[in-house]
Coordinates of C-alpha atoms in Angstrom, one line a residue:
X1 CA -3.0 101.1 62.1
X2 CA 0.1 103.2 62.3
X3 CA -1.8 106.4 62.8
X4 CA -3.9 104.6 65.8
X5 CA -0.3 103.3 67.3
X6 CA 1.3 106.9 66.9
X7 CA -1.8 108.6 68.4
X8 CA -1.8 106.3 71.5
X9 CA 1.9 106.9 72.0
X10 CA 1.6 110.3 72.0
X11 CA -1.2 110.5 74.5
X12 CA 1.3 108.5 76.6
X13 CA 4.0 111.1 76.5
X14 CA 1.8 114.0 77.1
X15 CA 0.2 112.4 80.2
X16 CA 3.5 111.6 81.4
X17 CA 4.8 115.1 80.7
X18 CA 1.9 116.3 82.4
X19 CA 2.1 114.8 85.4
X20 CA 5.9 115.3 86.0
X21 CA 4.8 119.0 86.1
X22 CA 2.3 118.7 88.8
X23 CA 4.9 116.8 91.0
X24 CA 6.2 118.7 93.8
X25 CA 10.2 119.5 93.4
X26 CA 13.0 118.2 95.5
X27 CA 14.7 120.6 97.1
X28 CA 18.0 119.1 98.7
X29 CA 19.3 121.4 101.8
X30 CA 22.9 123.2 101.6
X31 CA 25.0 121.5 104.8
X32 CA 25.4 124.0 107.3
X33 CA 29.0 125.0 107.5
X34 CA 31.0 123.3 109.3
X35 CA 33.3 124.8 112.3
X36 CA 36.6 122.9 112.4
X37 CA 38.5 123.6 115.6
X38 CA 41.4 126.3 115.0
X39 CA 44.7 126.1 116.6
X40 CA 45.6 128.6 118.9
X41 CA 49.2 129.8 119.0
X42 CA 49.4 133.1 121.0
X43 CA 50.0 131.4 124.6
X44 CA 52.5 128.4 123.0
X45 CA 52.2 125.1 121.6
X46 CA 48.9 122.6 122.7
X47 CA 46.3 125.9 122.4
X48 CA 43.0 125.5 120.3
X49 CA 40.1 127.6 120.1
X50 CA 37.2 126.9 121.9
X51 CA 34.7 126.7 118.8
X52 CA 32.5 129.6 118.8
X53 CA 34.6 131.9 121.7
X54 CA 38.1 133.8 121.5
X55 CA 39.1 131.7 124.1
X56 CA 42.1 129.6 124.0
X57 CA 42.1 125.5 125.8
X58 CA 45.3 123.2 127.1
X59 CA 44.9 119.9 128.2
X60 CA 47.6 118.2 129.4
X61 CA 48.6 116.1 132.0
X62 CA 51.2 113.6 133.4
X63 CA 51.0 109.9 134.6
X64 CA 53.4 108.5 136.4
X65 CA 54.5 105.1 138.3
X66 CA 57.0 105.0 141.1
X67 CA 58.8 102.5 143.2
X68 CA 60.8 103.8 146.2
X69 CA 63.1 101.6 148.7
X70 CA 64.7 102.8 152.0
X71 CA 67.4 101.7 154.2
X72 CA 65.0 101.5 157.4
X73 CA 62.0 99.6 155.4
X74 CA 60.7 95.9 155.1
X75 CA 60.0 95.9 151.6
X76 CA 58.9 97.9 148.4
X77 CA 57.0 100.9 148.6
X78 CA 55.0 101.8 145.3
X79 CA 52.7 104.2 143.9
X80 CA 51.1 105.6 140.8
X81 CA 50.2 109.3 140.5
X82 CA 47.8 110.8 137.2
X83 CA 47.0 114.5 137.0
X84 CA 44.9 116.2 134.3
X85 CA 45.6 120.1 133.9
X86 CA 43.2 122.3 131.9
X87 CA 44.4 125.8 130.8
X88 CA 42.1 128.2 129.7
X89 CA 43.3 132.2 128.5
X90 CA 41.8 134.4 126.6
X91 CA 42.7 138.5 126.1
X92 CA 41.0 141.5 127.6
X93 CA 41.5 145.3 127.8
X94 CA 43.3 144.3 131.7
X95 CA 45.6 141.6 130.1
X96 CA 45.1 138.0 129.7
X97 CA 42.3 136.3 131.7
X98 CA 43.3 132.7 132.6
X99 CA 41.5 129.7 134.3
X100 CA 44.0 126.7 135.3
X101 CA 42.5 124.0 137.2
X102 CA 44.8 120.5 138.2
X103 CA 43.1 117.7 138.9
X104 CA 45.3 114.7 140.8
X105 CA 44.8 111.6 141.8
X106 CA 47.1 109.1 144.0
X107 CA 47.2 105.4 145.3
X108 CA 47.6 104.7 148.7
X109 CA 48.2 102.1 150.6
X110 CA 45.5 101.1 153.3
X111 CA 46.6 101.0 156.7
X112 CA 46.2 100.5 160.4
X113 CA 46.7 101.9 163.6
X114 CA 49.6 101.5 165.5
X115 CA 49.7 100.9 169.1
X116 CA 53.0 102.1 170.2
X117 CA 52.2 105.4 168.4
X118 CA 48.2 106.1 168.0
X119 CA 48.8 109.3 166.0
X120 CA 50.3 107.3 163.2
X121 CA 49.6 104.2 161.0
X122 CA 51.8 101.6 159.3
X123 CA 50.3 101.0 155.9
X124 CA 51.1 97.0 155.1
X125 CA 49.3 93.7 155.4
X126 CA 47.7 93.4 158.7
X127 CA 49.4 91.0 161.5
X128 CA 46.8 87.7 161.3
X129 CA 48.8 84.9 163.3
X130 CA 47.4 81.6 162.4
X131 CA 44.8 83.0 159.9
X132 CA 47.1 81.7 156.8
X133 CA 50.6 80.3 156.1
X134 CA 52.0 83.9 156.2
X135 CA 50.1 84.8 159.0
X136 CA 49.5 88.4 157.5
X137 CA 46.3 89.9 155.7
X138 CA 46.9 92.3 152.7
X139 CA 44.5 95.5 152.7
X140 CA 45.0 96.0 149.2
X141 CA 45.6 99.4 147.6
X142 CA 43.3 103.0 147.7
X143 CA 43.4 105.9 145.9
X144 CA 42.6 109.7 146.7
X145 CA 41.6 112.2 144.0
X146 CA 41.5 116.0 145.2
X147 CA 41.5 119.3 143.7
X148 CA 45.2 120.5 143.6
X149 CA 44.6 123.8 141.9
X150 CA 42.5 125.9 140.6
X151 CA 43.6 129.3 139.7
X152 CA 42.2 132.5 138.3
X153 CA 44.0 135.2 136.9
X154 CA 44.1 138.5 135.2
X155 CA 46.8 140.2 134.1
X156 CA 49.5 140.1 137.1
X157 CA 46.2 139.6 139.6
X158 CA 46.1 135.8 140.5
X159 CA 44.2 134.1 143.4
X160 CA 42.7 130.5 144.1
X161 CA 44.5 127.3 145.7
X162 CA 47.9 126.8 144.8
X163 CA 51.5 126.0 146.3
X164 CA 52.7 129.1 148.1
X165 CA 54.8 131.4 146.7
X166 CA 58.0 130.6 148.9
X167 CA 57.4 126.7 147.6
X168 CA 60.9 126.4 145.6
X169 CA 64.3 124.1 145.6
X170 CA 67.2 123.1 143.8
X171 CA 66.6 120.2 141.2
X172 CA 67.5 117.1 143.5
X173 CA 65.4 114.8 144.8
X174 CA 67.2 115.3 148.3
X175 CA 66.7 118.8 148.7
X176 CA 63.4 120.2 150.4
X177 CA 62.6 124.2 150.0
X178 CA 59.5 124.1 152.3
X179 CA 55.7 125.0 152.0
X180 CA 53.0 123.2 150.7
X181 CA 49.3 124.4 148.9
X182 CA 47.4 127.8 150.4
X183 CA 44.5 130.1 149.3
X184 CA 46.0 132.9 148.3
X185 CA 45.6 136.3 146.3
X186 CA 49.3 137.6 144.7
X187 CA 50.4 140.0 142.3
X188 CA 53.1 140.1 139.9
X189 CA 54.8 143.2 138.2
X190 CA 57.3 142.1 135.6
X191 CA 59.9 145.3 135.5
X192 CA 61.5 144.3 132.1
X193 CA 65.2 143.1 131.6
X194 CA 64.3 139.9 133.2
X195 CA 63.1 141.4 136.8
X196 CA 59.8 140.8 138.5
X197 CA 58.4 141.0 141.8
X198 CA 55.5 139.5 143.3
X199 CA 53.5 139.7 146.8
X200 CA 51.4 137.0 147.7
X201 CA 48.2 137.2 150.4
X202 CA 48.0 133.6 151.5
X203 CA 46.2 131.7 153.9
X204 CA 47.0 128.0 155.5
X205 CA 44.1 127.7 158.2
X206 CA 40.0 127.6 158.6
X207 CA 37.5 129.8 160.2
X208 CA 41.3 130.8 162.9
X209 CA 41.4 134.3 162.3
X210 CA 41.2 137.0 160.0
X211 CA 45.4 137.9 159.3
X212 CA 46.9 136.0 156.4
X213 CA 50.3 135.3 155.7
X214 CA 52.4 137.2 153.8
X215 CA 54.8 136.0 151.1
X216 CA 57.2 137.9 148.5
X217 CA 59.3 137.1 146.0
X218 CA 62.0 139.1 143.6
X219 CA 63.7 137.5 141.1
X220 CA 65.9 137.8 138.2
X221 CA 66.2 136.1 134.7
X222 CA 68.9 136.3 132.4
X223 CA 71.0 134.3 130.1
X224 CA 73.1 132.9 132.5
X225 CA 70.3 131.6 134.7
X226 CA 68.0 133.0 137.4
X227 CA 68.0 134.2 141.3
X228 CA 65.2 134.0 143.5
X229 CA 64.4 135.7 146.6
X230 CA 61.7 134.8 149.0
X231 CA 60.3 136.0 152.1
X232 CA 57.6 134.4 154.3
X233 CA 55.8 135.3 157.3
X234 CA 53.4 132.9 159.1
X235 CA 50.4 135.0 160.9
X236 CA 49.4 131.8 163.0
X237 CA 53.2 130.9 163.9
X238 CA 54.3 134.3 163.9
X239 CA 57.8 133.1 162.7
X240 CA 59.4 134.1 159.4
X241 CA 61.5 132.5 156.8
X242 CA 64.0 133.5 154.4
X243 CA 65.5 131.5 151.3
X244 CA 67.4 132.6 148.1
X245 CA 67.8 130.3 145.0
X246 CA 70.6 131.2 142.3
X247 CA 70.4 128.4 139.0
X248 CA 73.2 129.1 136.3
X249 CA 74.0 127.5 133.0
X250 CA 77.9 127.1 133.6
X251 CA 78.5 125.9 130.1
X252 CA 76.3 124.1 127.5
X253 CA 76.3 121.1 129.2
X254 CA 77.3 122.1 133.5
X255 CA 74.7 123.5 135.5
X256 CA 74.6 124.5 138.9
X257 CA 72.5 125.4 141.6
X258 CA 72.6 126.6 145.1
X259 CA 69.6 127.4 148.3
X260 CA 70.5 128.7 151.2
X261 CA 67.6 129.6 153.8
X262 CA 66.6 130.9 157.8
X263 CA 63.9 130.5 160.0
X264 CA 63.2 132.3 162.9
X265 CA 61.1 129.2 164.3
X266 CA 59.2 126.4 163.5
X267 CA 56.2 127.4 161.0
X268 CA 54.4 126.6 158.0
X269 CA 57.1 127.3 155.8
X270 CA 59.8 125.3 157.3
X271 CA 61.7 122.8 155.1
X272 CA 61.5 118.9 156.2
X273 CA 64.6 117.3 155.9
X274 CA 63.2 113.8 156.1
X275 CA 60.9 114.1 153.1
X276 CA 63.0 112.4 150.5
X277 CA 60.4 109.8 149.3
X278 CA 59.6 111.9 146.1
X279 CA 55.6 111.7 146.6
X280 CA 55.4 116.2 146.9
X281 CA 53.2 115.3 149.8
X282 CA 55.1 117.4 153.0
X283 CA 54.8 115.7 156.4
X284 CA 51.7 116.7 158.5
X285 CA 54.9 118.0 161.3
X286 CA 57.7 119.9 159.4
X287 CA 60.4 120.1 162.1
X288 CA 62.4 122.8 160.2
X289 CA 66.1 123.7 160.9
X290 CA 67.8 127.4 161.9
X291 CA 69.3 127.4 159.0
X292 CA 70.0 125.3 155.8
X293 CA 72.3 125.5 152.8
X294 CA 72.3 123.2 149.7
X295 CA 73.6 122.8 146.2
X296 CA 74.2 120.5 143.7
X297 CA 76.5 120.6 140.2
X298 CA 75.0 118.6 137.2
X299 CA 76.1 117.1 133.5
X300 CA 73.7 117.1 130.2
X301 CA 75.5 113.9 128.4
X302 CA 73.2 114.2 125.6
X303 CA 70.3 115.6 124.6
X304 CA 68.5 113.2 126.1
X305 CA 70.6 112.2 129.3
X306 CA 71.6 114.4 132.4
X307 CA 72.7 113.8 135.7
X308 CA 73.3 115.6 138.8
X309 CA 74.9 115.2 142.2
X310 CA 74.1 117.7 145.4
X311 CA 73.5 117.6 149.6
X312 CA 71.7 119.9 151.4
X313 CA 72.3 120.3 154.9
X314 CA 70.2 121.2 158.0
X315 CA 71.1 123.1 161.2
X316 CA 69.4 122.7 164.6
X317 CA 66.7 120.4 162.8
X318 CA 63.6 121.2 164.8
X319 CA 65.0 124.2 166.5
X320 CA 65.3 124.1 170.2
X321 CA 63.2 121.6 170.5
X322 CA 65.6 118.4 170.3
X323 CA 67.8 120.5 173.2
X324 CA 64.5 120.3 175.5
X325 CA 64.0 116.9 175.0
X326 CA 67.1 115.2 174.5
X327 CA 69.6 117.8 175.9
X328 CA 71.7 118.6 172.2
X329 CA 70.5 119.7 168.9
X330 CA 70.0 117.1 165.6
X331 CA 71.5 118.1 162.5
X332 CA 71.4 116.5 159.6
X333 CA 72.8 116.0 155.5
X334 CA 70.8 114.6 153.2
X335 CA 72.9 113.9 149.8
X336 CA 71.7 112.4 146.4
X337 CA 72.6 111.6 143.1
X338 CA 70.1 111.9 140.1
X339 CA 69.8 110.2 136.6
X340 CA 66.9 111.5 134.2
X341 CA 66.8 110.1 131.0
X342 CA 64.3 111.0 127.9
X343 CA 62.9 107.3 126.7
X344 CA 61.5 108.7 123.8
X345 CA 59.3 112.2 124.0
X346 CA 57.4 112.7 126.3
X347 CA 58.4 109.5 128.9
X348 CA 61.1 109.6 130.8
X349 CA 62.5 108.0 133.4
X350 CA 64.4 109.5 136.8
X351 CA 66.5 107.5 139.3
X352 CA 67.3 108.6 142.9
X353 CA 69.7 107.7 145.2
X354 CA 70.1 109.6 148.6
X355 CA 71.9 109.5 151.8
X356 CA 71.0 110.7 155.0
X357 CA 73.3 111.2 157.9
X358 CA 71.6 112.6 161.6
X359 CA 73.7 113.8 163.9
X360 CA 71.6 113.4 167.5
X361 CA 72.3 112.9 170.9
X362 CA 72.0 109.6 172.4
X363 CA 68.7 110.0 173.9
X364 CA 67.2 111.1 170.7
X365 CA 68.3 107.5 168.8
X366 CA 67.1 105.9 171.7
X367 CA 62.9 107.3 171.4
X368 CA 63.1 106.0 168.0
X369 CA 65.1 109.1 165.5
X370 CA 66.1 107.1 162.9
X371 CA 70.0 106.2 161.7
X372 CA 71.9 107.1 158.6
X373 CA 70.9 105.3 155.9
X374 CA 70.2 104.8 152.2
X375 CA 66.8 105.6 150.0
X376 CA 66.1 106.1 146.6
X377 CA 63.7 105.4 144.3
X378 CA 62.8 105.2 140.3
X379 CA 60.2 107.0 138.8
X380 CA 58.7 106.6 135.1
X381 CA 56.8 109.2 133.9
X382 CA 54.6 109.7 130.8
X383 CA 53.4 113.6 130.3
X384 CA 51.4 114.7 127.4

């Protein structure tokens, strides 16, 4: 009986053995290697490595929330502002190729027309007598998303859409340098010591004509702080403008900064001594001045707080124009105090307070140029 029971077992093993040799084996697959995203620190801090490419990627962006009141208004003016930037640079036997490309988007407030001036429109609820208790109907808020750059560039070859080359000012939020965004094809050469040059191709009109404007700049870095010259001419105006910038470190903590600028005429790169709202969105008429000198001297309290006070002040605003019409010229001062302060990093928040005094002629007050007055505005702002 033990033999029969030792026999059978056996059997059992062998059969078992023998079939655990005609299974087919499991083979488990390696993973495939995994690519981790490498950081990128040739062009700065925020760089990574596209996976798979030499090329180097930046997002970044700001968002930011204003509130502005004026003198002159009824009520609160408001609006929010987000832009997404995306840097792209990689290098080549001509120098680094870059792609930048800034995305922004803005509310608006909807608005009508108004009857006393059909060119223009007064954004605010809409007059409903007997509709409601208020008698007014609020058209609620819009928003406009456009393209706001988008750059290529090579080396010191750059072209795309952009703001001109001559677009530059002093720090305030009272000051106004003049221009606004072009097409344009430039080139920089960077000398050494802290000197470059750069000659800008740029054009503000469609399908007019085939002469663009032309735009330079020289300028000057050093430790003390930089100087800028720029020189404009508009094609389509066939005026010109001038405008040098110096910015100095006076100490650790005093800065100061002065513009002075001349225009033969009015033209696309005039300043516009009544944009002081804060939005960087020019007037569609920028009246200009003969000539205009600013400055303003500023304080860094702390690491995190600085202030700065300034004017900047306009000559023969609108040229000859006021003369024609109203039988003198308009000049004006605009003058502002600023307070920027670092919430924690990356948000901060700016406050504005400006001044604006016109001198005009009679007739001008009386078809509608506005009085001195107060503005201002405070702006939070997240950027990452």
């Amino acid at each position: 009986m033990k033999l029969k029971s030792l026999l059978i077992g056996s059997a059992a093993l062998a059969a078992a053995a023998t079939g655990a040799k005609a299974a087919d084996p499991i083979i488990v697959p390696e993973p495939e290697p995994m690519e981790y995203v490498r950081v990128c620190d040739v062009y700065g801090a925020g760089f990574f490595y596209i996976p798979g490419t030499e090329t180097c990627l930046k997002i970044g962006g700001m968002v930011r929330y204003q509130i502005n009141w004026d003198e002159n208004d009824d009520g609160w003016r408001k609006y929010a502002r987000g832009e997404l930037n995306i840097d792209a640079r990689s290098e080549t036997e001509y120098g680094t190729l870059g792609g930048f490309i800034k995305l922004r988007a803005t509310s608006n407030n909807a608005g009508y027309a108004n009857p006393d001036k059909p060119w223009s429109s007064i954004a605010g609820p809409l007059p409903a007598p007997g509709v409601n208790d208020g008698d007014a109907y609020s058209l609620g808020v819009g928003s406009s998303v456009g393209l706001q750059q988008a750059i290529i560039s090579l080396g010191g070859l750059s072209m795309g859409l952009s703001d001109t080359l001559y677009d530059a000012s002093i720090s305030g939020e009272f000051d106004n340098g003049g221009g606004d965004r072009v097409h344009f094809i430039n080139y920089t050469f960077a000398a050494g010591n802290g000197f470059t040059a750069t000659l800008a191709l740029e054009e503000a009109d469609s399908n007019y004509d085939y002469t663009p404007n032309f735009v330079g700049k020289v300028g000057v870095a050093q430790g003390w702080g930089t100087a800028d010259f720029y020189a404009a001419y508009d094609a389509t105006a066939e005026e010109f403008a001038l405008k040098a910038i110096v910015k100095a470190d006076l100490t650790e903590r005093v800065f100061a900064q002065a513009m002075a600028i001349y225009e033969s005429g009015i033209n696309f790169y005039s300043t516009d001594p009544f944009d002081l709202e804060g939005y960087g969105q020019p007037n569609l008429a920028r009246f200009g001045s003969q000539w205009s000198i600013g400055g303003l001297v500023g304080y860094k309290f702390t690491p995190k707080l600085k202030a700065s006070i300034g004017a900047q002040y306009y000559d023969k605003v609108a040229h000859d124009l006021p003369a024609m019409d109203w039988g003198g010229d308009v000049d004006v001062i605009n003058a502002g105090v600023t307070v920027d302060y670092e919430i924690v990093e990356n948000f901060d928040v700016k406050l504005a307070v400006n001044y604006t005094n016109i001198d005009a002629p009679a007739a001008a007050t009386a078809d509608g140029v506005p009085d001195d007055h107060w503005s201002g505005f405070v702006r939070f702002q997240r950027n990452f």
